[in-house]
Amino acid sequence: MTALPIRQPVRIIGIDPGLRRTGWGVIEAEGNRLIYVACGSVEPPDNLPLSSRLLAIHEGLAAILSSHQPMEAAVEQTFVNKDGVATLKLGQARGVAMLAPAMFGISVAEYAPNQVKKTVVGAGHADKQQVAMMLKILLPKAEPPSADAADALAIAITHAHHRQSTALRLKVAGL
């Protein structure tokens, strides 16, 4: 799976994994120009067992991938906190978020939460309000229905900005 040439339009899906809400956001990037396509979240019912929630996330993402047909995907890396059980469960949701695009033959990039904030806002420790404000500037037509959808759009924007360096590294490596 190689990156498309930098100047051709590329459709990117950003995914913010979570067991309660997995946010997703689709944009198109052509050079430095970003165009909002769609966003939302996959929200499995809270009363389902873990395996069924993971299945619902996978099915929801598969439907979104089928309908929006992105060419590249980006997923936020897991934030490790003090609760090991919660981190492990989030890691399982993240695994599903990486598996779904891979099953469609879509390359998946990973970005740390601080890298996403730094790319979109300019500061790695920005809060959600600052990210939301910058999203309105970068994608004026976007109206994310939740913080998870906004985060997913920010992840897609991060990939749009960093994919050029990824493509260059692949070219230099001869891949």
PDB file of C-alpha atoms in Angstrom:
ATOM      1  CA  MET A   1       0.000   0.000   0.000  1.00  0.00           C
ATOM      2  CA  THR A   2       1.701   3.147  -1.212  1.00  0.00           C
ATOM      3  CA  ALA A   3       0.605   6.754  -0.824  1.00  0.00           C
ATOM      4  CA  LEU A   4      -0.944   8.513  -3.800  1.00  0.00           C
ATOM      5  CA  PRO A   5       0.971  11.346  -5.488  1.00  0.00           C
ATOM      6  CA  ILE A   6       0.909  14.470  -3.356  1.00  0.00           C
ATOM      7  CA  ARG A   7      -0.857  16.854  -5.790  1.00  0.00           C
ATOM      8  CA  GLN A   8      -3.762  14.579  -6.759  1.00  0.00           C
ATOM      9  CA  PRO A   9      -6.901  14.911  -4.628  1.00  0.00           C
ATOM     10  CA  VAL A  10      -6.964  12.301  -1.890  1.00  0.00           C
ATOM     11  CA  ARG A  11      -9.902  11.359   0.313  1.00  0.00           C
ATOM     12  CA  ILE A  12      -8.876  10.724   3.928  1.00  0.00           C
ATOM     13  CA  ILE A  13     -10.822   9.282   6.844  1.00  0.00           C
ATOM     14  CA  GLY A  14      -9.768  10.141  10.366  1.00  0.00           C
ATOM     15  CA  ILE A  15     -10.899   7.820  13.152  1.00  0.00           C
ATOM     16  CA  ASP A  16     -11.023   8.597  16.881  1.00  0.00           C
ATOM     17  CA  PRO A  17     -11.530   5.157  18.484  1.00  0.00           C
ATOM     18  CA  GLY A  18     -13.686   4.645  21.558  1.00  0.00           C
ATOM     19  CA  LEU A  19     -16.013   1.995  22.958  1.00  0.00           C
ATOM     20  CA  ARG A  20     -18.902   4.391  23.570  1.00  0.00           C
ATOM     21  CA  ARG A  21     -18.349   6.608  20.547  1.00  0.00           C
ATOM     22  CA  THR A  22     -15.932   6.067  17.692  1.00  0.00           C
ATOM     23  CA  GLY A  23     -15.678   9.350  15.845  1.00  0.00           C
ATOM     24  CA  TRP A  24     -15.033   9.499  12.129  1.00  0.00           C
ATOM     25  CA  GLY A  25     -14.387  12.357   9.730  1.00  0.00           C
ATOM     26  CA  VAL A  26     -13.807  12.374   5.992  1.00  0.00           C
ATOM     27  CA  ILE A  27     -12.008  15.148   4.131  1.00  0.00           C
ATOM     28  CA  GLU A  28     -10.451  15.624   0.716  1.00  0.00           C
ATOM     29  CA  ALA A  29      -6.997  17.130   0.408  1.00  0.00           C
ATOM     30  CA  GLU A  30      -5.517  18.555  -2.758  1.00  0.00           C
ATOM     31  CA  GLY A  31      -2.124  19.985  -1.954  1.00  0.00           C
ATOM     32  CA  ASN A  32      -2.809  22.384   0.940  1.00  0.00           C
ATOM     33  CA  ARG A  33      -6.521  22.718   0.161  1.00  0.00           C
ATOM     34  CA  LEU A  34      -8.838  20.842   2.552  1.00  0.00           C
ATOM     35  CA  ILE A  35     -12.480  20.076   1.763  1.00  0.00           C
ATOM     36  CA  TYR A  36     -14.982  18.772   4.305  1.00  0.00           C
ATOM     37  CA  VAL A  37     -16.909  15.681   3.148  1.00  0.00           C
ATOM     38  CA  ALA A  38     -18.701  14.189   6.179  1.00  0.00           C
ATOM     39  CA  CYS A  39     -18.342  13.277   9.846  1.00  0.00           C
ATOM     40  CA  GLY A  40     -20.167  11.516  12.659  1.00  0.00           C
ATOM     41  CA  SER A  41     -19.731   8.747  15.169  1.00  0.00           C
ATOM     42  CA  VAL A  42     -20.483   5.071  15.592  1.00  0.00           C
ATOM     43  CA  GLU A  43     -22.278   4.572  18.919  1.00  0.00           C
ATOM     44  CA  PRO A  44     -22.975   0.988  19.970  1.00  0.00           C
ATOM     45  CA  PRO A  45     -25.532   0.580  22.779  1.00  0.00           C
ATOM     46  CA  ASP A  46     -23.946   0.676  26.268  1.00  0.00           C
ATOM     47  CA  ASN A  47     -25.723  -2.496  27.373  1.00  0.00           C
ATOM     48  CA  LEU A  48     -24.015  -4.748  24.806  1.00  0.00           C
ATOM     49  CA  PRO A  49     -21.169  -7.048  25.839  1.00  0.00           C
ATOM     50  CA  LEU A  50     -17.687  -5.952  24.760  1.00  0.00           C
ATOM     51  CA  SER A  51     -17.502  -8.335  21.801  1.00  0.00           C
ATOM     52  CA  SER A  52     -20.831  -7.077  20.422  1.00  0.00           C
ATOM     53  CA  ARG A  53     -19.776  -3.452  20.848  1.00  0.00           C
ATOM     54  CA  LEU A  54     -16.555  -4.135  18.944  1.00  0.00           C
ATOM     55  CA  LEU A  55     -18.585  -5.816  16.194  1.00  0.00           C
ATOM     56  CA  ALA A  56     -20.948  -2.819  16.027  1.00  0.00           C
ATOM     57  CA  ILE A  57     -17.971  -0.469  15.695  1.00  0.00           C
ATOM     58  CA  HIS A  58     -16.545  -2.605  12.901  1.00  0.00           C
ATOM     59  CA  GLU A  59     -19.849  -2.799  11.035  1.00  0.00           C
ATOM     60  CA  GLY A  60     -20.419   0.949  11.414  1.00  0.00           C
ATOM     61  CA  LEU A  61     -16.950   1.812  10.127  1.00  0.00           C
ATOM     62  CA  ALA A  62     -17.284  -0.681   7.259  1.00  0.00           C
ATOM     63  CA  ALA A  63     -20.524   1.022   6.163  1.00  0.00           C
ATOM     64  CA  ILE A  64     -18.846   4.452   6.296  1.00  0.00           C
ATOM     65  CA  LEU A  65     -15.815   3.183   4.365  1.00  0.00           C
ATOM     66  CA  SER A  66     -18.115   1.699   1.713  1.00  0.00           C
ATOM     67  CA  SER A  67     -20.167   4.847   1.284  1.00  0.00           C
ATOM     68  CA  HIS A  68     -17.374   7.467   1.392  1.00  0.00           C
ATOM     69  CA  GLN A  69     -14.579   5.395  -0.196  1.00  0.00           C
ATOM     70  CA  PRO A  70     -11.518   7.044   1.378  1.00  0.00           C
ATOM     71  CA  MET A  71      -8.094   6.347  -0.102  1.00  0.00           C
ATOM     72  CA  GLU A  72      -6.132   6.704   3.149  1.00  0.00           C
ATOM     73  CA  ALA A  73      -6.953   6.413   6.836  1.00  0.00           C
ATOM     74  CA  ALA A  74      -5.547   7.857  10.031  1.00  0.00           C
ATOM     75  CA  VAL A  75      -6.215   6.645  13.569  1.00  0.00           C
ATOM     76  CA  GLU A  76      -5.344   8.313  16.852  1.00  0.00           C
ATOM     77  CA  GLN A  77      -2.931   6.394  19.051  1.00  0.00           C
ATOM     78  CA  THR A  78      -4.166   5.243  22.446  1.00  0.00           C
ATOM     79  CA  PHE A  79      -3.696   7.628  25.339  1.00  0.00           C
ATOM     80  CA  VAL A  80      -2.393   5.488  28.207  1.00  0.00           C
ATOM     81  CA  ASN A  81      -3.871   6.445  31.559  1.00  0.00           C
ATOM     82  CA  LYS A  82      -3.661   5.040  35.086  1.00  0.00           C
ATOM     83  CA  ASP A  83      -6.592   2.652  34.583  1.00  0.00           C
ATOM     84  CA  GLY A  84      -5.002  -0.316  32.823  1.00  0.00           C
ATOM     85  CA  VAL A  85      -8.321  -2.101  32.191  1.00  0.00           C
ATOM     86  CA  ALA A  86      -9.810   0.971  30.486  1.00  0.00           C
ATOM     87  CA  THR A  87      -6.657   1.435  28.401  1.00  0.00           C
ATOM     88  CA  LEU A  88      -6.779  -2.213  27.313  1.00  0.00           C
ATOM     89  CA  LYS A  89     -10.442  -1.938  26.282  1.00  0.00           C
ATOM     90  CA  LEU A  90      -9.730   1.268  24.361  1.00  0.00           C
ATOM     91  CA  GLY A  91      -6.868  -0.556  22.652  1.00  0.00           C
ATOM     92  CA  GLN A  92      -9.339  -3.181  21.464  1.00  0.00           C
ATOM     93  CA  ALA A  93     -11.561  -0.477  19.938  1.00  0.00           C
ATOM     94  CA  ARG A  94      -8.461   1.019  18.335  1.00  0.00           C
ATOM     95  CA  GLY A  95      -7.595  -2.373  16.863  1.00  0.00           C
ATOM     96  CA  VAL A  96     -11.032  -2.533  15.240  1.00  0.00           C
ATOM     97  CA  ALA A  97     -10.572   1.049  13.968  1.00  0.00           C
ATOM     98  CA  MET A  98      -7.311   0.003  12.296  1.00  0.00           C
ATOM     99  CA  LEU A  99      -8.661  -3.318  11.010  1.00  0.00           C
ATOM    100  CA  ALA A 100     -11.710  -1.903   9.208  1.00  0.00           C
ATOM    101  CA  PRO A 101      -9.777   0.261   6.697  1.00  0.00           C
ATOM    102  CA  ALA A 102      -7.094  -2.416   6.314  1.00  0.00           C
ATOM    103  CA  MET A 103      -9.805  -4.876   5.248  1.00  0.00           C
ATOM    104  CA  PHE A 104     -10.688  -2.425   2.450  1.00  0.00           C
ATOM    105  CA  GLY A 105      -7.045  -2.283   1.341  1.00  0.00           C
ATOM    106  CA  ILE A 106      -6.612   1.242   2.749  1.00  0.00           C
ATOM    107  CA  SER A 107      -3.281   2.216   4.312  1.00  0.00           C
ATOM    108  CA  VAL A 108      -3.567   3.322   7.953  1.00  0.00           C
ATOM    109  CA  ALA A 109      -1.356   5.953   9.598  1.00  0.00           C
ATOM    110  CA  GLU A 110      -1.194   6.564  13.352  1.00  0.00           C
ATOM    111  CA  TYR A 111      -0.839   9.882  15.160  1.00  0.00           C
ATOM    112  CA  ALA A 112      -0.332  10.712  18.822  1.00  0.00           C
ATOM    113  CA  PRO A 113      -2.971  12.985  20.423  1.00  0.00           C
ATOM    114  CA  ASN A 114      -0.371  15.730  21.038  1.00  0.00           C
ATOM    115  CA  GLN A 115       0.734  15.605  17.404  1.00  0.00           C
ATOM    116  CA  VAL A 116      -2.882  16.056  16.263  1.00  0.00           C
ATOM    117  CA  LYS A 117      -3.345  19.075  18.546  1.00  0.00           C
ATOM    118  CA  LYS A 118      -0.028  20.588  17.520  1.00  0.00           C
ATOM    119  CA  THR A 119      -0.828  20.183  13.823  1.00  0.00           C
ATOM    120  CA  VAL A 120      -4.326  21.662  14.033  1.00  0.00           C
ATOM    121  CA  VAL A 121      -3.879  24.305  16.759  1.00  0.00           C
ATOM    122  CA  GLY A 122      -0.114  24.820  16.942  1.00  0.00           C
ATOM    123  CA  ALA A 123       0.176  23.639  20.553  1.00  0.00           C
ATOM    124  CA  GLY A 124       0.426  20.013  21.673  1.00  0.00           C
ATOM    125  CA  HIS A 125      -1.565  20.605  24.854  1.00  0.00           C
ATOM    126  CA  ALA A 126      -4.500  22.499  23.314  1.00  0.00           C
ATOM    127  CA  ASP A 127      -7.962  21.844  24.721  1.00  0.00           C
ATOM    128  CA  LYS A 128     -11.008  20.613  22.794  1.00  0.00           C
ATOM    129  CA  GLN A 129     -12.428  24.144  22.437  1.00  0.00           C
ATOM    130  CA  GLN A 130      -9.260  25.334  20.709  1.00  0.00           C
ATOM    131  CA  VAL A 131      -9.371  22.343  18.350  1.00  0.00           C
ATOM    132  CA  ALA A 132     -13.056  23.060  17.581  1.00  0.00           C
ATOM    133  CA  MET A 133     -12.279  26.718  16.847  1.00  0.00           C
ATOM    134  CA  MET A 134      -9.505  25.812  14.412  1.00  0.00           C
ATOM    135  CA  LEU A 135     -11.736  23.237  12.709  1.00  0.00           C
ATOM    136  CA  LYS A 136     -14.208  26.040  11.908  1.00  0.00           C
ATOM    137  CA  ILE A 137     -11.378  27.951  10.244  1.00  0.00           C
ATOM    138  CA  LEU A 138      -9.844  24.996   8.387  1.00  0.00           C
ATOM    139  CA  LEU A 139     -13.150  23.322   7.425  1.00  0.00           C
ATOM    140  CA  PRO A 140     -15.825  26.065   7.491  1.00  0.00           C
ATOM    141  CA  LYS A 141     -18.598  23.758   6.207  1.00  0.00           C
ATOM    142  CA  ALA A 142     -18.003  21.168   8.934  1.00  0.00           C
ATOM    143  CA  GLU A 143     -20.406  21.040  11.862  1.00  0.00           C
ATOM    144  CA  PRO A 144     -19.313  18.009  13.893  1.00  0.00           C
ATOM    145  CA  PRO A 145     -22.201  16.606  15.974  1.00  0.00           C
ATOM    146  CA  SER A 146     -19.859  15.490  18.778  1.00  0.00           C
ATOM    147  CA  ALA A 147     -16.368  16.019  20.183  1.00  0.00           C
ATOM    148  CA  ASP A 148     -15.437  12.578  18.842  1.00  0.00           C
ATOM    149  CA  ALA A 149     -16.377  13.567  15.284  1.00  0.00           C
ATOM    150  CA  ALA A 150     -14.417  16.824  15.685  1.00  0.00           C
ATOM    151  CA  ASP A 151     -11.393  14.881  16.920  1.00  0.00           C
ATOM    152  CA  ALA A 152     -11.680  12.537  13.927  1.00  0.00           C
ATOM    153  CA  LEU A 153     -11.667  15.496  11.530  1.00  0.00           C
ATOM    154  CA  ALA A 154      -8.573  16.826  13.319  1.00  0.00           C
ATOM    155  CA  ILE A 155      -6.897  13.428  12.844  1.00  0.00           C
ATOM    156  CA  ALA A 156      -7.732  13.503   9.117  1.00  0.00           C
ATOM    157  CA  ILE A 157      -6.299  17.040   8.846  1.00  0.00           C
ATOM    158  CA  THR A 158      -3.143  15.881  10.617  1.00  0.00           C
ATOM    159  CA  HIS A 159      -2.728  13.085   8.101  1.00  0.00           C
ATOM    160  CA  ALA A 160      -3.314  15.496   5.207  1.00  0.00           C
ATOM    161  CA  HIS A 161      -0.456  17.667   6.501  1.00  0.00           C
ATOM    162  CA  HIS A 162       1.942  14.821   7.316  1.00  0.00           C
ATOM    163  CA  ARG A 163       1.236  12.432   4.444  1.00  0.00           C
ATOM    164  CA  GLN A 164       3.686  14.324   2.226  1.00  0.00           C
ATOM    165  CA  SER A 165       6.597  13.418   4.489  1.00  0.00           C
ATOM    166  CA  THR A 166       5.321   9.819   4.653  1.00  0.00           C
ATOM    167  CA  ALA A 167       5.134   9.650   0.835  1.00  0.00           C
ATOM    168  CA  LEU A 168       8.659  11.064   0.548  1.00  0.00           C
ATOM    169  CA  ARG A 169      10.007   8.490   3.030  1.00  0.00           C
ATOM    170  CA  LEU A 170       8.378   5.689   1.018  1.00  0.00           C
ATOM    171  CA  LYS A 171       9.838   7.060  -2.220  1.00  0.00           C
ATOM    172  CA  VAL A 172      13.339   7.302  -0.746  1.00  0.00           C
ATOM    173  CA  ALA A 173      13.033   3.751   0.598  1.00  0.00           C
ATOM    174  CA  GLY A 174      11.971   2.555  -2.860  1.00  0.00           C
ATOM    175  CA  LEU A 175       8.549   1.320  -1.749  1.00  0.00           C
TER     176      LEU A 175
END
